Short mmCIF file of C-alpha atoms and ligand atoms in Angstrom, two decimals:
data_model
loop_
_atom_site.label_atom_id
_atom_site.label_comp_id
_atom_site.label_asym_id
_atom_site.label_seq_id
_atom_site.Cartn_x
_atom_site.Cartn_y
_atom_site.Cartn_z
CA MET A 1 91.35 114.14 107.32
CA THR A 2 94.11 111.74 106.31
CA TYR A 3 97.67 111.18 107.42
CA LEU A 4 98.70 110.28 103.88
CA ALA A 5 100.24 112.81 101.46
CA ASP A 6 98.11 115.45 99.73
CA ALA A 7 98.41 116.14 95.99
CA ASN A 8 101.41 118.43 96.53
CA GLY A 9 103.26 115.96 98.69
CA TYR A 10 102.48 117.62 102.01
CA TYR A 11 101.72 115.89 105.28
CA GLY A 12 100.33 118.81 107.24
CA GLU A 13 103.14 121.36 107.13
CA PHE A 14 105.82 118.75 106.33
CA GLY A 15 107.06 117.60 102.92
CA GLY A 16 106.98 119.40 99.57
CA ALA A 17 109.76 119.54 96.98
CA PHE A 18 112.64 121.95 97.53
CA VAL A 19 115.09 121.18 94.73
CA PRO A 20 117.62 123.14 92.67
CA GLU A 21 116.32 124.71 89.47
CA ILE A 22 118.06 122.13 87.28
CA LEU A 23 116.11 119.25 88.85
CA HIS A 24 112.66 120.83 88.57
CA ARG A 25 111.89 119.09 85.28
CA CYS A 26 112.94 115.63 86.57
CA VAL A 27 111.02 115.97 89.79
CA GLN A 28 107.95 117.29 87.98
CA GLU A 29 108.11 114.47 85.45
CA LEU A 30 108.14 111.99 88.31
CA GLN A 31 105.34 113.81 90.15
CA SER A 32 103.13 113.87 87.08
CA MET A 33 103.37 110.17 86.23
CA TYR A 34 104.22 108.06 89.29
CA LEU A 35 100.62 107.38 90.32
CA GLU A 36 99.55 106.49 86.82
CA VAL A 37 102.42 103.98 86.54
CA LEU A 38 101.85 102.52 90.02
CA HIS A 39 98.17 101.95 89.23
CA SER A 40 98.73 100.51 85.75
CA ALA A 41 97.98 96.83 85.23
CA SER A 42 101.37 96.14 83.63
CA PHE A 43 103.30 97.65 86.56
CA ARG A 44 101.19 95.79 89.14
CA GLU A 45 101.74 92.54 87.30
CA ASP A 46 105.55 92.96 87.08
CA PHE A 47 105.83 94.26 90.66
CA ASP A 48 103.65 91.56 92.21
CA ARG A 49 105.47 88.79 90.34
CA LEU A 50 108.92 90.01 91.38
CA LEU A 51 107.82 90.47 94.99
CA ARG A 52 106.55 86.89 95.00
CA ASP A 53 109.19 85.00 93.01
CA TYR A 54 112.31 87.13 93.53
CA VAL A 55 111.90 88.78 96.94
CA GLY A 56 110.04 85.79 98.46
CA ARG A 57 106.81 87.48 99.54
CA PRO A 58 104.53 87.34 101.37
CA SER A 59 106.87 87.50 104.36
CA PRO A 60 105.52 85.47 107.31
CA LEU A 61 103.56 87.01 110.19
CA TYR A 62 104.94 84.93 113.04
CA LEU A 63 103.29 84.62 116.46
CA ALA A 64 106.26 84.86 118.85
CA LYS A 65 104.98 82.87 121.84
CA ARG A 66 107.93 83.21 124.20
CA LEU A 67 108.35 86.91 123.49
CA SER A 68 104.59 87.37 123.99
CA HIS A 69 104.78 85.66 127.37
CA ARG A 70 107.63 87.99 128.41
CA TYR A 71 105.62 91.15 127.67
CA GLY A 72 102.14 89.92 128.64
CA CYS A 73 100.37 90.33 125.31
CA LYS A 74 100.18 88.68 121.88
CA ILE A 75 103.15 89.69 119.73
CA TYR A 76 103.35 88.94 116.04
CA LEU A 77 106.60 89.59 114.14
CA LYS A 78 106.39 90.74 110.51
CA ARG A 79 109.42 88.97 109.08
CA GLU A 80 110.99 91.40 106.56
CA ASP A 81 114.33 89.88 107.61
CA LEU A 82 113.46 86.86 105.47
CA ASN A 83 113.34 88.85 102.20
CA HIS A 84 116.01 88.47 99.52
CA THR A 85 119.02 90.65 100.55
CA GLY A 86 117.86 90.50 104.16
CA ALA A 87 115.64 93.52 104.74
CA HIS A 88 112.58 95.49 103.59
CA LYS A 89 114.70 97.72 101.31
CA ILE A 90 114.34 95.40 98.31
CA ASN A 91 110.54 96.06 98.13
CA ASN A 92 111.32 99.67 97.28
CA THR A 93 114.20 99.11 94.85
CA VAL A 94 112.23 96.53 92.84
CA GLY A 95 109.39 99.02 92.49
CA GLN A 96 111.56 102.00 91.62
CA ILE A 97 113.60 100.19 88.98
CA LEU A 98 110.38 99.18 87.24
CA LEU A 99 109.40 102.86 87.32
CA ALA A 100 112.84 103.93 85.98
CA ARG A 101 112.45 101.55 83.03
CA ARG A 102 109.06 102.99 82.21
CA LEU A 103 110.65 106.48 82.24
CA ARG A 104 113.27 105.10 79.77
CA LYS A 105 116.21 105.97 82.03
CA ARG A 106 119.38 103.95 81.41
CA ARG A 107 121.49 104.88 84.42
CA ILE A 108 120.67 104.35 88.12
CA ILE A 109 122.20 106.20 91.05
CA ALA A 110 121.64 105.71 94.79
CA GLU A 111 122.97 106.80 98.17
CA THR A 112 123.72 104.37 100.95
CA GLY A 113 124.71 104.51 104.63
CA ALA A 114 125.34 101.03 106.01
CA GLY A 115 125.20 99.71 102.47
CA GLN A 116 121.84 97.93 102.74
CA HIS A 117 120.09 100.22 100.28
CA GLY A 118 123.19 100.18 98.05
CA VAL A 119 123.12 96.38 97.94
CA ALA A 120 119.35 96.34 97.28
CA THR A 121 119.84 98.82 94.42
CA ALA A 122 122.86 97.02 92.94
CA THR A 123 120.83 93.80 93.12
CA VAL A 124 117.92 95.08 91.01
CA CYS A 125 120.35 96.77 88.58
CA ALA A 126 122.03 93.39 88.02
CA LEU A 127 118.60 91.85 87.58
CA MET A 128 117.65 94.42 84.93
CA GLY A 129 121.10 94.81 83.35
CA MET A 130 121.35 98.52 84.16
CA GLU A 131 124.31 100.75 84.98
CA CYS A 132 124.54 101.46 88.72
CA VAL A 133 126.50 104.07 90.69
CA VAL A 134 126.26 104.09 94.49
CA TYR A 135 127.46 107.03 96.61
CA MET A 136 128.70 106.04 100.05
CA GLY A 137 130.48 108.09 102.71
CA ARG A 138 134.18 107.31 103.15
CA THR A 139 133.68 106.40 106.83
CA ASP A 140 130.89 103.98 105.92
CA VAL A 141 132.98 102.43 103.12
CA GLU A 142 135.57 101.55 105.75
CA ARG A 143 133.02 100.31 108.31
CA GLN A 144 130.95 98.23 105.89
CA ARG A 145 133.49 96.32 103.79
CA VAL A 146 131.29 93.31 103.10
CA ASN A 147 128.46 95.39 101.65
CA VAL A 148 130.96 97.32 99.49
CA GLU A 149 132.28 94.01 98.14
CA LYS A 150 128.73 92.76 97.50
CA MET A 151 127.88 95.90 95.50
CA LYS A 152 131.04 95.50 93.42
CA MET A 153 130.36 91.82 92.80
CA LEU A 154 126.87 92.81 91.65
CA GLY A 155 128.48 95.12 89.08
CA ALA A 156 127.90 98.51 90.72
CA ARG A 157 130.47 101.30 90.95
CA VAL A 158 130.84 102.48 94.55
CA VAL A 159 131.96 106.11 94.88
CA PRO A 160 133.41 107.00 98.32
CA VAL A 161 132.34 110.50 99.45
CA THR A 162 134.94 112.44 101.42
CA SER A 163 132.96 115.59 102.33
CA GLY A 164 131.60 116.14 105.87
CA ASN A 165 131.99 113.13 108.14
CA GLY A 166 131.76 110.78 105.20
CA THR A 167 128.39 109.28 106.20
CA LEU A 168 124.85 109.02 104.84
CA LYS A 169 124.03 112.74 104.75
CA ASP A 170 127.15 113.42 102.66
CA ALA A 171 126.45 110.49 100.34
CA THR A 172 122.94 111.83 99.74
CA ASN A 173 124.27 115.31 98.90
CA GLU A 174 126.63 113.74 96.37
CA ALA A 175 123.89 111.63 94.77
CA ILE A 176 121.75 114.76 94.35
CA ARG A 177 124.76 116.51 92.78
CA ASP A 178 125.18 113.65 90.29
CA TRP A 179 121.46 113.80 89.45
CA CYS A 180 121.81 117.53 88.72
CA CYS A 181 124.62 116.73 86.23
CA HIS A 182 122.69 113.97 84.44
CA PRO A 183 119.03 114.94 84.74
CA SER A 184 117.89 113.43 81.44
CA ASP A 185 119.29 109.88 81.47
CA THR A 186 119.59 109.14 85.20
CA TYR A 187 117.05 107.88 87.69
CA TYR A 188 117.75 108.39 91.40
CA ILE A 189 116.52 105.49 93.58
CA ILE A 190 116.08 107.00 97.05
CA GLY A 191 116.23 104.44 99.87
CA SER A 192 113.65 105.77 102.31
CA THR A 193 110.54 107.93 102.71
CA VAL A 194 112.66 111.08 102.43
CA GLY A 195 113.61 113.54 99.70
CA PRO A 196 111.42 115.81 97.56
CA HIS A 197 107.82 114.94 96.66
CA PRO A 198 106.94 112.40 95.23
CA TYR A 199 109.63 110.23 96.86
CA PRO A 200 108.15 109.93 100.38
CA ASP A 201 104.75 108.98 98.96
CA LEU A 202 106.25 106.76 96.26
CA VAL A 203 108.41 104.80 98.72
CA ALA A 204 105.54 104.52 101.24
CA ARG A 205 103.26 103.08 98.54
CA LEU A 206 105.89 100.56 97.40
CA GLN A 207 106.48 99.46 101.00
CA SER A 208 102.74 99.33 101.75
CA VAL A 209 102.77 95.69 100.64
CA ILE A 210 103.85 95.09 104.26
CA SER A 211 100.60 96.36 105.83
CA GLU A 212 98.51 94.87 103.03
CA GLU A 213 99.90 91.46 103.99
CA ILE A 214 99.50 92.14 107.73
CA ARG A 215 95.78 92.79 107.15
CA LYS A 216 95.27 89.47 105.37
CA GLN A 217 97.48 87.48 107.72
CA LEU A 218 95.82 88.88 110.87
CA GLN A 219 92.40 88.09 109.43
CA GLU A 220 93.50 84.48 108.92
CA GLN A 221 95.27 84.06 112.26
CA GLU A 222 93.26 86.32 114.60
CA GLY A 223 89.89 86.56 112.87
CA ARG A 224 90.18 90.34 112.71
CA ASP A 225 92.07 92.51 110.26
CA HIS A 226 93.68 95.03 112.61
CA PRO A 227 96.10 94.90 115.56
CA ASP A 228 95.94 97.06 118.69
CA TYR A 229 99.56 98.17 118.28
CA LEU A 230 101.94 98.52 115.35
CA ILE A 231 105.61 98.98 116.23
CA ALA A 232 108.49 99.80 113.86
CA CYS A 233 111.88 101.50 113.96
CA VAL A 234 112.44 104.78 112.10
CA GLY A 235 115.54 105.98 110.28
CA GLY A 236 114.08 107.82 107.31
CA GLY A 237 110.84 105.95 107.86
CA SER A 238 110.28 103.43 105.05
CA ASN A 239 109.73 100.18 106.97
CA ALA A 240 107.50 102.06 109.41
CA ALA A 241 105.54 103.65 106.54
CA GLY A 242 105.02 100.24 104.98
CA THR A 243 103.93 98.76 108.30
CA ILE A 244 101.33 101.44 109.08
CA TYR A 245 100.20 102.43 105.57
CA HIS A 246 96.75 100.79 105.54
CA TYR A 247 96.11 101.60 109.21
CA VAL A 248 97.32 105.17 109.40
CA ASP A 249 93.80 106.63 109.43
CA ASP A 250 92.35 103.80 111.60
CA PRO A 251 91.93 105.03 115.21
CA ARG A 252 91.66 101.46 116.54
CA VAL A 253 95.39 101.02 115.93
CA GLN A 254 98.01 102.64 118.15
CA ILE A 255 101.16 103.45 116.15
CA VAL A 256 104.52 103.29 117.95
CA LEU A 257 107.72 104.52 116.29
CA ALA A 258 111.17 103.82 117.73
CA GLU A 259 113.94 106.26 116.86
CA ALA A 260 117.60 105.89 117.73
CA GLY A 261 118.46 107.50 121.06
CA GLY A 262 122.17 106.70 120.56
CA LYS A 263 124.02 107.20 123.86
CA GLY A 264 121.01 109.15 125.20
CA VAL A 265 118.89 112.04 123.92
CA GLU A 266 120.64 114.53 126.27
CA THR A 267 124.21 113.43 125.41
CA GLY A 268 124.50 115.07 121.99
CA GLN A 269 125.38 111.63 120.61
CA THR A 270 121.98 110.71 119.25
CA ALA A 271 119.86 110.39 116.12
CA ALA A 272 116.54 111.09 117.87
CA THR A 273 115.18 113.56 115.32
CA ILE A 274 111.63 113.74 116.68
CA ALA A 275 112.89 114.41 120.20
CA LEU A 276 115.45 117.05 119.21
CA GLY A 277 114.81 118.22 115.65
CA ARG A 278 113.50 121.59 114.61
CA MET A 279 111.78 122.50 111.36
CA GLY A 280 114.21 122.79 108.48
CA ILE A 281 114.86 121.56 104.97
CA ILE A 282 116.95 118.48 104.29
CA HIS A 283 117.44 116.71 100.97
CA GLY A 284 114.51 118.46 99.33
CA ALA A 285 111.84 118.15 102.04
CA ARG A 286 110.57 120.36 104.85
CA THR A 287 110.77 118.34 108.04
CA TYR A 288 112.40 118.09 111.45
CA VAL A 289 116.19 118.26 111.30
CA ILE A 290 118.79 118.00 114.05
CA GLN A 291 120.56 121.35 113.68
CA ASN A 292 122.51 123.93 115.67
CA GLU A 293 121.47 127.55 116.35
CA ASP A 294 122.84 128.60 112.95
CA GLY A 295 120.71 126.03 111.15
CA GLN A 296 123.73 123.86 110.35
CA ILE A 297 122.90 120.17 110.32
CA GLU A 298 124.46 118.34 113.28
CA GLU A 299 126.21 114.99 112.87
CA PRO A 300 123.86 112.32 114.20
CA TYR A 301 125.04 109.27 116.10
CA SER A 302 123.60 105.79 116.55
CA ILE A 303 125.19 102.37 117.01
CA SER A 304 122.99 101.37 114.05
CA ALA A 305 124.15 102.80 110.73
CA GLY A 306 120.65 102.46 109.24
CA LEU A 307 119.13 104.85 111.80
CA ASP A 308 122.01 107.33 111.78
CA TYR A 309 120.23 110.14 109.87
CA PRO A 310 119.75 113.78 111.02
CA GLY A 311 116.30 114.12 109.38
CA ILE A 312 113.08 112.11 109.29
CA GLY A 313 110.46 111.47 106.64
CA PRO A 314 107.76 114.17 106.49
CA MET A 315 105.01 111.59 107.04
CA HIS A 316 106.48 110.59 110.40
CA ALA A 317 107.22 114.17 111.45
CA ASN A 318 103.53 114.90 110.95
CA LEU A 319 102.40 111.75 112.79
CA ALA A 320 104.49 112.89 115.76
CA ARG A 321 103.29 116.50 115.54
CA GLN A 322 99.60 115.43 115.38
CA LYS A 323 100.19 112.92 118.19
CA ARG A 324 98.91 110.15 115.92
CA ALA A 325 102.03 108.15 116.80
CA ILE A 326 103.84 107.52 120.07
CA VAL A 327 107.53 108.14 119.38
CA LEU A 328 110.08 106.57 121.71
CA ALA A 329 113.84 107.05 121.72
CA VAL A 330 115.59 103.71 122.24
CA ASN A 331 119.25 103.92 123.22
CA ASP A 332 122.14 101.78 121.96
CA ASP A 333 122.33 99.63 125.09
CA GLU A 334 118.56 99.04 125.14
CA ALA A 335 118.65 97.95 121.50
CA ILE A 336 121.52 95.54 122.10
CA ARG A 337 119.70 94.03 125.08
CA ALA A 338 116.51 93.65 123.04
CA ALA A 339 118.42 91.95 120.20
CA TYR A 340 119.89 89.36 122.59
CA GLU A 341 116.46 88.83 124.15
CA LEU A 342 114.81 88.08 120.80
CA THR A 343 117.67 85.82 119.83
CA ARG A 344 117.46 83.77 123.03
CA LEU A 345 113.65 83.65 123.19
CA GLU A 346 112.82 83.05 119.54
CA GLY A 347 116.01 82.07 117.70
CA ILE A 348 115.89 85.15 115.49
CA ILE A 349 118.92 87.49 115.28
CA PRO A 350 117.48 90.87 114.24
CA ALA A 351 119.22 93.77 112.50
CA LEU A 352 120.39 96.44 114.94
CA GLU A 353 117.81 98.82 113.45
CA SER A 354 114.98 96.36 114.14
CA ALA A 355 116.35 95.87 117.66
CA HIS A 356 115.28 99.47 118.38
CA ALA A 357 111.66 98.52 117.64
CA LEU A 358 112.05 95.55 120.01
CA GLY A 359 113.53 97.89 122.62
CA ALA A 360 110.25 99.83 122.62
CA LEU A 361 108.32 96.82 124.01
CA GLY A 362 109.66 97.36 127.52
CA LYS A 363 108.53 101.00 127.50
CA LEU A 364 104.85 100.21 126.85
CA ARG A 365 102.07 98.79 129.07
CA PHE A 366 100.01 96.06 127.42
CA LYS A 367 96.82 94.24 128.34
CA PRO A 368 96.87 90.41 127.98
CA GLU A 369 94.40 90.52 125.06
CA ASP A 370 96.36 93.17 123.11
CA VAL A 371 97.50 92.13 119.63
CA VAL A 372 100.84 93.71 118.76
CA VAL A 373 102.50 93.57 115.34
CA LEU A 374 106.19 94.49 115.31
CA THR A 375 108.17 94.68 112.08
CA VAL A 376 111.56 92.98 112.06
CA SER A 377 112.93 95.16 109.26
CA GLY A 378 116.09 93.12 108.65
CA ARG A 379 118.37 90.32 109.76
CA GLY A 380 121.38 90.68 112.01
CA ASP A 381 124.12 89.05 109.90
CA LYS A 382 125.64 92.44 109.06
CA ASP A 383 125.74 93.39 112.76
CA MET A 384 127.51 90.40 114.25
CA GLU A 385 130.72 92.29 115.03
CA THR A 386 128.80 94.93 116.96
CA TYR A 387 126.78 92.32 118.86
CA LEU A 388 129.93 90.45 119.85
CA ARG A 389 131.68 93.65 120.95
CA PHE A 390 128.82 94.99 123.09
CA GLY A 391 126.76 91.92 124.01
C1 LIG B 401 117.81 100.97 106.28
C2 LIG B 401 117.22 100.16 107.35
C3 LIG B 401 116.33 100.73 108.30
C4 LIG B 401 116.02 102.19 108.37
O1 LIG B 401 115.38 102.72 107.26
P1 LIG B 401 113.84 103.08 107.23
O2 LIG B 401 113.68 103.79 105.93
O3 LIG B 401 113.54 103.97 108.39
O4 LIG B 401 113.07 101.81 107.28
C5 LIG B 401 115.75 99.89 109.24
N1 LIG B 401 116.03 98.57 109.27
C6 LIG B 401 116.87 97.99 108.39
C7 LIG B 401 117.14 96.53 108.50
C8 LIG B 401 117.50 98.77 107.40
O5 LIG B 401 118.34 98.18 106.54
#
């Protein structure tokens, strides 16, 4: 029994690959070779070197003393906010561009919501001298000017998407459409543990450097290689997948996932997919989706653009279904409060997404000897306007 993907990309009844006929060959090509590439010595060497010298890994595991005192346990923060480009997303884009090169693709496409994954993709495309097209909803283009300018400066073409509400879901549809038109020369870098198999497993493996480091760092600092709790926020699920990867089958570790409650799970203005979603298919995977009675996908809402997604990775849907993970909905106001608390107690301004993980602390009961590892998935620079408006 494992909570990791099986050979067909299923996590229990979640996952699989539901793609249009024209993409079957691309997806199958990827399925048939991704593990071989990931395990090859040359990939490992390139990946490990870039993570160290370019991304700045290992990221610190920081014992947050004042925060620990507040919650009556021992809290370590996994500092993904200190990575190049300011979040965990770069771990994935570095890995996938190395894979794209080995597949001899010359053109890279990506979707982005807040622009964090778009910037991380444009960054590695500049690094490798590859053509880069990023699809971004029109609404997000307006809301996230700085990230749009960064992508352009990095040499990417940003295509505003006007369908739907002009947000992440629509950008993803458009990226898939592009991929269908250019299946032979284009590689699609997906930004989270979503999409058709093998993407959820591929992205989880690339992000698993996070839990690999946690294991070593806890051994050094605590004299044992596992925590009692792991806490991470979930949009599509990639920083959470990386945080829990090496512990997912270890019953000593309680997994806690924080999804975006928005204005409240009952208000209709929410992105709490585990709380409200029903089984459906979104962007090539079978998973929980927030949908109406006709099966139409509902527009999600969260104050945090990175968590504003109407689906959830199949790995996390299964963890919730099997009760392997505790899933908590953290509302906008709770996240804002938690962000200010971390800032004042530890001098760390977290991304709004990460603030949802911090917001889960107050909903749990800890013992003084409990060791908690919470992933700070990104830094708060991009969210300053929101913090000033609502703080
Ligand atoms: C994109 C993003 C997230 C949400 O994505 P996951 O795939 O669920 O990790 C969380 N935190 C930050 C800082 C992000 O940029």
